[in-house]
Coordinates of C-alpha atoms and ligand atoms in Angstrom, one line a residue:
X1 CA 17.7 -9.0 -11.3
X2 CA 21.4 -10.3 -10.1
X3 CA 21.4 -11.0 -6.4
X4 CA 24.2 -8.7 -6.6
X5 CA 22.5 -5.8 -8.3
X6 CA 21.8 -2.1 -6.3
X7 CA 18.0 -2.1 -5.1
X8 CA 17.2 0.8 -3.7
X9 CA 13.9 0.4 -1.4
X10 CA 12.3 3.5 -1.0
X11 CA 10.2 3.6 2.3
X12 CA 11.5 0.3 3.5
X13 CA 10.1 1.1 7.6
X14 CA 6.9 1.0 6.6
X15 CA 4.2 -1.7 6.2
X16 CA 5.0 -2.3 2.0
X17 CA 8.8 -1.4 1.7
X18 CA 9.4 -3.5 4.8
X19 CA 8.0 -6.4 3.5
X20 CA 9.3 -5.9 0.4
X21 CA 13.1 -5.3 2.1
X22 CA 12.3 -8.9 4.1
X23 CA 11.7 -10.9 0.8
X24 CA 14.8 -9.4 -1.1
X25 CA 16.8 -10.3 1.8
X26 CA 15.3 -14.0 2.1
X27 CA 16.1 -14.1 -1.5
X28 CA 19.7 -13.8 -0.9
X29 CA 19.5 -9.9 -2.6
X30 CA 22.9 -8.4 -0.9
X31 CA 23.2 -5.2 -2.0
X32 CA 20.1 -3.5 -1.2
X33 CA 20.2 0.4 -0.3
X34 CA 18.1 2.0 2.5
X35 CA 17.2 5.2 3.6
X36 CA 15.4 6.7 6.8
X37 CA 13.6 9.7 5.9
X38 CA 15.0 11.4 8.4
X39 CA 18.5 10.9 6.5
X40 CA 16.8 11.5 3.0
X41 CA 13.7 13.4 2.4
X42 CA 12.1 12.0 -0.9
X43 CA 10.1 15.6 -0.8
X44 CA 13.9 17.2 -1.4
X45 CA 14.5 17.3 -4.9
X46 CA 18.5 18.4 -4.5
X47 CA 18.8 15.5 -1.9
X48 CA 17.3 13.1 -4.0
X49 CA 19.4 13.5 -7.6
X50 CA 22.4 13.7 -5.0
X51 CA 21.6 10.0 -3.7
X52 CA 20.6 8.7 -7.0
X53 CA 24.2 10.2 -8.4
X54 CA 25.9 8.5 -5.1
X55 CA 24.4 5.8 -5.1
X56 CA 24.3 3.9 -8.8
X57 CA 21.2 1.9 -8.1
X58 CA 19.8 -0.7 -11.1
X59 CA 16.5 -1.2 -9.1
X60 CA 14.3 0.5 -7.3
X61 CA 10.9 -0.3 -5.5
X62 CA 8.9 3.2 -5.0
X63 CA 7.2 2.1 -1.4
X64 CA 7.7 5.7 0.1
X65 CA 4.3 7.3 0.3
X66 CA 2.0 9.3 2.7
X67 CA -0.2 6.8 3.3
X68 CA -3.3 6.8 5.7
X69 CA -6.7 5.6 6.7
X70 CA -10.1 7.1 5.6
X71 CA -9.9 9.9 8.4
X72 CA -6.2 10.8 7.8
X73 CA -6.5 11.3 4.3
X74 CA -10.2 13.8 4.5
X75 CA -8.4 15.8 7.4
X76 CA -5.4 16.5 5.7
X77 CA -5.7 16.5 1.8
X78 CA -3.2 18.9 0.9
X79 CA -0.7 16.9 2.7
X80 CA -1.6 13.9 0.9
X81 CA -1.9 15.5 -2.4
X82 CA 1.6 17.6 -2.0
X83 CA 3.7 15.2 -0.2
X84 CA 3.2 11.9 -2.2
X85 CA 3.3 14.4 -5.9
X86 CA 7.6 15.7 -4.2
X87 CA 8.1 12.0 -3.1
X88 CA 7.1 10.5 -6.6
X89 CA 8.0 12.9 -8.8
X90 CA 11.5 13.3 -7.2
X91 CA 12.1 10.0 -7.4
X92 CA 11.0 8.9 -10.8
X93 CA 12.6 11.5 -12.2
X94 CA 16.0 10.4 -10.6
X95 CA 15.8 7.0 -11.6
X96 CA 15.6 8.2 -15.3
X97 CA 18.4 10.9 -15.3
X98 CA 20.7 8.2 -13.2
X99 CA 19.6 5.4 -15.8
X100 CA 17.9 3.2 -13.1
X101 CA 17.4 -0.4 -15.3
X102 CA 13.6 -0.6 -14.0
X103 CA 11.4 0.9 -11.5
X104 CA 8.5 -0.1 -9.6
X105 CA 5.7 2.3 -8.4
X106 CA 2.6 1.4 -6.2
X107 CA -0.6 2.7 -6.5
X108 CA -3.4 2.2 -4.6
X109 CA -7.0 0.9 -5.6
X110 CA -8.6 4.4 -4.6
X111 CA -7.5 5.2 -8.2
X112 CA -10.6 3.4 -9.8
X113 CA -14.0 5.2 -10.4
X114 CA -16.0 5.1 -6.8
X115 CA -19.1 3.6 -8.9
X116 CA -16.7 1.5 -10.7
X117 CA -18.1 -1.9 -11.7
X118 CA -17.1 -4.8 -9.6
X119 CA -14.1 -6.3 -9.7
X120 CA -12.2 -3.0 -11.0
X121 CA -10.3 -4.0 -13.7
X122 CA -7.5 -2.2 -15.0
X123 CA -8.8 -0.3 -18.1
X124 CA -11.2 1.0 -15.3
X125 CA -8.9 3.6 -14.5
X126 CA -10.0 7.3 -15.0
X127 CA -13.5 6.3 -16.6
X128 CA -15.5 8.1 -13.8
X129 CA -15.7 10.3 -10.7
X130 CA -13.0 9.6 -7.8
X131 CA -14.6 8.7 -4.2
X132 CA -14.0 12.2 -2.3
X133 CA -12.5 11.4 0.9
X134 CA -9.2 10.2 -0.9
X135 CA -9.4 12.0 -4.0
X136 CA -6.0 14.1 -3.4
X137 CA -4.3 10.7 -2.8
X138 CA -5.8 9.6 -5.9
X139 CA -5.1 11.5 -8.1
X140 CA -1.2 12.0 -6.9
X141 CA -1.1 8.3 -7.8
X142 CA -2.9 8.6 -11.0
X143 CA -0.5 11.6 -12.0
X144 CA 2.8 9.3 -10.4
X145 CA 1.3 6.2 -13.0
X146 CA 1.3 8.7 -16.0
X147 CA 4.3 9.8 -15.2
X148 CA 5.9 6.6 -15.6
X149 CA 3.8 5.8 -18.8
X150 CA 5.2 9.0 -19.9
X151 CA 9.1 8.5 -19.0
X152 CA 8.6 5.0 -21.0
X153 CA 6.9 6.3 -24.2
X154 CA 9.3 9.8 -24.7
X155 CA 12.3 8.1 -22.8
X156 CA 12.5 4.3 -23.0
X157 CA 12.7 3.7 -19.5
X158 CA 11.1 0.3 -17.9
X159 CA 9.1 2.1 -15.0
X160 CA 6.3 -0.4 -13.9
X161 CA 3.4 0.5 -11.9
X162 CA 1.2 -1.9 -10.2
X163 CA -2.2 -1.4 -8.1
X164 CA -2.1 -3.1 -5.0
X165 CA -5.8 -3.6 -2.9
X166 CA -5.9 -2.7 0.8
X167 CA -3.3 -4.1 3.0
X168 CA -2.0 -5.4 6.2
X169 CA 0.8 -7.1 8.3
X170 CA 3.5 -5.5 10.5
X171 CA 5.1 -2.4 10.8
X172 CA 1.1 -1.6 9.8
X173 CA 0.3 1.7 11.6
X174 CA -2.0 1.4 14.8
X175 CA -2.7 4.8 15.3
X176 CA -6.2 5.5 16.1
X177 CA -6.7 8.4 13.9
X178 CA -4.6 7.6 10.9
X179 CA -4.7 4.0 10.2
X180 CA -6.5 2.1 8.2
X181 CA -9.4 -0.3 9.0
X182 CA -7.8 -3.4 10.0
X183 CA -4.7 -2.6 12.5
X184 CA -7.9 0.2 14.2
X185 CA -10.0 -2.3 14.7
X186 CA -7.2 -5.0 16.1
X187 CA -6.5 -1.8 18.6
X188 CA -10.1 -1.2 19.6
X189 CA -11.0 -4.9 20.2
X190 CA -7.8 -5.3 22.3
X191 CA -8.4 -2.3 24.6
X192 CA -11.5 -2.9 25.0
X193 CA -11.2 -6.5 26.0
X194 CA -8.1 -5.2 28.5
X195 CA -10.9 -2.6 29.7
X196 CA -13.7 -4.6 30.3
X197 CA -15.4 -2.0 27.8
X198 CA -19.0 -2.8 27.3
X199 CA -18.6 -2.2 23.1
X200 CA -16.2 -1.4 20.4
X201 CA -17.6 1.8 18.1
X202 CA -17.0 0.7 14.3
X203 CA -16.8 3.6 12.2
X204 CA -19.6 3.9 9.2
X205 CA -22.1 1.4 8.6
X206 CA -20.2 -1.8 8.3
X207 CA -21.9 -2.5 4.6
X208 CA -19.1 -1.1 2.8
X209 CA -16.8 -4.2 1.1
X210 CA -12.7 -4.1 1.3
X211 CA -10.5 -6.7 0.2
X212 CA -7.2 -7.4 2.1
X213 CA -4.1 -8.3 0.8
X214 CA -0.9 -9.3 3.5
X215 CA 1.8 -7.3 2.6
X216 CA 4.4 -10.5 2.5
X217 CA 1.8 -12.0 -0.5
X218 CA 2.2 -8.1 -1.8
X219 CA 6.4 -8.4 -1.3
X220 CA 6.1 -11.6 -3.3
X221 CA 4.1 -10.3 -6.2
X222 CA 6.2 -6.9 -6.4
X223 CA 9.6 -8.9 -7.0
X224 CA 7.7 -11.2 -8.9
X225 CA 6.5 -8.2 -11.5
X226 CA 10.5 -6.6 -11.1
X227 CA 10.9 -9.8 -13.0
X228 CA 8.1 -10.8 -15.3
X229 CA 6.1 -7.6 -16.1
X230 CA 7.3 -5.0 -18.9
X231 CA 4.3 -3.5 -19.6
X232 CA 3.1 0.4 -19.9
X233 CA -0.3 -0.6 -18.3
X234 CA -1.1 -0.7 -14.5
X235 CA -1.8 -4.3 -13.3
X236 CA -3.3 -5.3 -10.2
X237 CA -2.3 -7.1 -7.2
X238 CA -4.9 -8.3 -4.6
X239 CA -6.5 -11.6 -4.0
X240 CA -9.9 -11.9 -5.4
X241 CA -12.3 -12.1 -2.6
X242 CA -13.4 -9.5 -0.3
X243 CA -15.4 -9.0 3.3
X244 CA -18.2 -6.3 4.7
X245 CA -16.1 -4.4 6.9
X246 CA -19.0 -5.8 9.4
X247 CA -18.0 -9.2 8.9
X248 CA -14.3 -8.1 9.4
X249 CA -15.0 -6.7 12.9
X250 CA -16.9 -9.8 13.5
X251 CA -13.8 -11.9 12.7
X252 CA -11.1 -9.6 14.9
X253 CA -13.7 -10.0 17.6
X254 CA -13.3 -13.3 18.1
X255 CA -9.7 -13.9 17.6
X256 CA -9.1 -10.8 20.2
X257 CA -11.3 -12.7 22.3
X258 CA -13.8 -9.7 22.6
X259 CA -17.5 -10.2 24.4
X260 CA -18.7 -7.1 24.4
X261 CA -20.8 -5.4 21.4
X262 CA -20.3 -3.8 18.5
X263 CA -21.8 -0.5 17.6
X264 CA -21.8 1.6 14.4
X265 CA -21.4 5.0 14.0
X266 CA -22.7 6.0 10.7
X267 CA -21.7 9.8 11.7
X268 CA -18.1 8.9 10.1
X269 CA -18.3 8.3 5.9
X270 CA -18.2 5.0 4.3
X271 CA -16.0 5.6 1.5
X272 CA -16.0 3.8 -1.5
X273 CA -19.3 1.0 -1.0
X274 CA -16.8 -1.9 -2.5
X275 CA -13.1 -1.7 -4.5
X276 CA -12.8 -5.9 -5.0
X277 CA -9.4 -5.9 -7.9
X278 CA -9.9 -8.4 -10.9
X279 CA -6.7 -10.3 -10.8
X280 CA -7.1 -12.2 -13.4
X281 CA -3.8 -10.4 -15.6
X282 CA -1.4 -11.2 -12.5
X283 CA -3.0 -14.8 -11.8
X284 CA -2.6 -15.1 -15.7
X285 CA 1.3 -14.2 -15.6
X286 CA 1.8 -17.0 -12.8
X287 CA 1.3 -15.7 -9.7
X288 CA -1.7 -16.0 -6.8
X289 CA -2.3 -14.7 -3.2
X290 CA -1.5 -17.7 -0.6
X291 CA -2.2 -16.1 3.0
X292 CA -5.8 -16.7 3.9
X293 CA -7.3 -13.4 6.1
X294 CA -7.7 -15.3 9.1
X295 CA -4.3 -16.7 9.5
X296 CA -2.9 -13.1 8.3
X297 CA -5.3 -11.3 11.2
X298 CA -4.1 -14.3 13.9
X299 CA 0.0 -13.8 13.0
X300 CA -0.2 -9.8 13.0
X301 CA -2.7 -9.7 16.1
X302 CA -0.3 -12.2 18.0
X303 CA 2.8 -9.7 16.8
X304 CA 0.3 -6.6 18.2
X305 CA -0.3 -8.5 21.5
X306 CA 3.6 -9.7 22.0
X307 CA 4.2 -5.5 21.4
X308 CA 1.8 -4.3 23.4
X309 CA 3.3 -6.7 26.5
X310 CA 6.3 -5.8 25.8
X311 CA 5.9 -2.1 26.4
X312 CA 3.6 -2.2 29.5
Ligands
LIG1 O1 -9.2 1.4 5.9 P1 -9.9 2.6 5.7 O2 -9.6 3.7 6.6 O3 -9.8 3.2 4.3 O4 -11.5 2.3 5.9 P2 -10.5 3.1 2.8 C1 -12.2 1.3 5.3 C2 -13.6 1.2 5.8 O5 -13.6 0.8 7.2 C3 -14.4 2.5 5.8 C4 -14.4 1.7 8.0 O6 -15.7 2.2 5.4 C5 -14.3 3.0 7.2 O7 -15.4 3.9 7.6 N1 -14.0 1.7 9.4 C6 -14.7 1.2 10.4 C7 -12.8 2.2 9.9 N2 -14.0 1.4 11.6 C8 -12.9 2.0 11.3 C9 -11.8 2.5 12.1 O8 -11.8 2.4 13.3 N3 -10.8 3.0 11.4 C10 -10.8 3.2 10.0 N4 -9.7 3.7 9.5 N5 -11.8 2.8 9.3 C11 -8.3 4.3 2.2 C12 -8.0 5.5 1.4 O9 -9.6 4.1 2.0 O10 -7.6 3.1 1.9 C13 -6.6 5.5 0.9 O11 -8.3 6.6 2.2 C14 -6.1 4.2 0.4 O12 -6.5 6.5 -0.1 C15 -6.3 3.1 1.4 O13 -6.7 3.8 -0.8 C16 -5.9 1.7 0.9 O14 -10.3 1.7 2.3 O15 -11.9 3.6 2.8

């Protein structure tokens, strides 16, 4: 990519596209294109083909999804299902018709078998039965990979899609009953040590396994596979190891500063037992995770704190 090309970041407030918008800019990228969703709603088709005609763009990351934790996505499944099939479809199908040079979707690990073997390699992918609670997410991911495959094999586009594990850092979503694991549990710990609460309620049973990924090592590998990866086949970006959610709470306990307990409410499911990524195919192209978990948890827990201060 010229630093002078037109990248067009879709979903660039959020956790991914952020990130991704801070790396482009650090790498002297000028002429990147932005959209609120308020000022364009990737669920509009008209309103999409009118920005992709406007707009000319070479590149584009696809970071605009309906994304949520385990709760938020087995209340509201149609929502996932519906929203992320407009958003993708929409804009897929605009890069191709306004000859877009490449294109870069994310996935999501919940696309792998919920029995799948351990680490999930790619060919893994639809060689068993989905884990239920994010099934509708799932498959619109699954469907926006094909479609991509699709565009490629009947079209000759160069749309990319890449599978990236469980992630974190800021602009992360705190929310209590939509977020994901990590920025709940950074929450609960906090308020609780602010409280003088006598425990912090962990949802499930703590065994199940996750593996985190900071979303400025997932910016890196995303311009890093703009650049290097042509092929039809998903890879996966993640960082090799992963931690019992137990564990995890363990950590956040003690760099909140928390001393009360920890109890586990096995009332609220699990999900998938473990969804570690085999990353040998991206290590193998030249490119590795760097940010260790507990420096990633200190730097977005001192952010959380320094926000939280602010707005009392
Ligand atoms: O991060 P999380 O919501 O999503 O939950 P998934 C991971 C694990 O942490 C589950 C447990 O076993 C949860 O039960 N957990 C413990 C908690 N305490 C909490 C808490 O306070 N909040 C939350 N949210 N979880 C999502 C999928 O799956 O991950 C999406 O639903 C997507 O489709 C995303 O793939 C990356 O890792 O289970």
């Amino acid at each position: 990519m010229d630093l002078n090309a037109k990248i067009y970041i879709a979903g660039h407030k959020g956790l991914v596209g952020s990130a991704i918008l801070r790396k482009l800019e650090a790498e002297g990228y000028t002429n990147l294109v932005c959209r609120t969703s308020k000022e364009l709603d990737l669920r509009e088709r008209e309103a999409v083909l009118r920005f992709f005609a406007e707009e000319q763009i070479d590149y584009v990351f696809l970071a605009a999804a309906k994304v949520g934790g385990i709760a938020a996505n087995n209340d509201y499944p149609a929502d996932f299902i519906r929203d992320n099939l407009f958003i993708q479809t929409n804009v897929i199908d605009a890069a191709y018709q306004y000859n877009v040079k490449k294109l870069l979707f994310l996935g999501s690990t919940c696309i792998y078998p919920k029995y799948a073997p351990q680490p999930l390699k790619e060919e893994y992918l639809l060689t068993g039965e989905l884990e239920p609670t994010n099934e509708p997410y799932a498959i619109a991911k699954i469907a926006g990979i094909n479609m991509c495959k699709s565009y490629n094999r009947q079209y000759g586009t160069r749309f990319i899609s890449a599978m990236p594990t469980n992630m974190y850092g800021p602009n992360d979503n705190f929310d209590l009953k939509s977020s994901h694991v990590l920025p709940a549990l950074i929450r609960k710990f906090h308020e609780a040590k602010q409280s003088g609460a006598p425990a912090v309620e962990v949802w499930g049973t703590g065994t199940p396994k996750r593996e985190f990924l900071h979303s400025d090592d997932l910016a890196e590998a995303c311009l890093f596979l703009m650049e290097h990866y042509e092929d039809n086949e998903i890879i996966n970006i993640g960082v090799g190891e992963d931690i019992e959610i137990k564990e995890l709470a363990g950590l956040i306990k003690s760099i909140v500063g928390y001393e009360g307990d920890i109890s586990f409410n096995a009332s609220i499911p699990d999900g998938t037992p473990r969804k570690l990524v085999d990353v040998t195919k991206i290590n193998s192209l030249g490119w590795k995770a760097r940010i260790p978990l507990d420096e990633g948890l200190r730097s977005v827990y001192s952010a959380f704190n320094q926000d939280t201060l602010i707005q009392a």
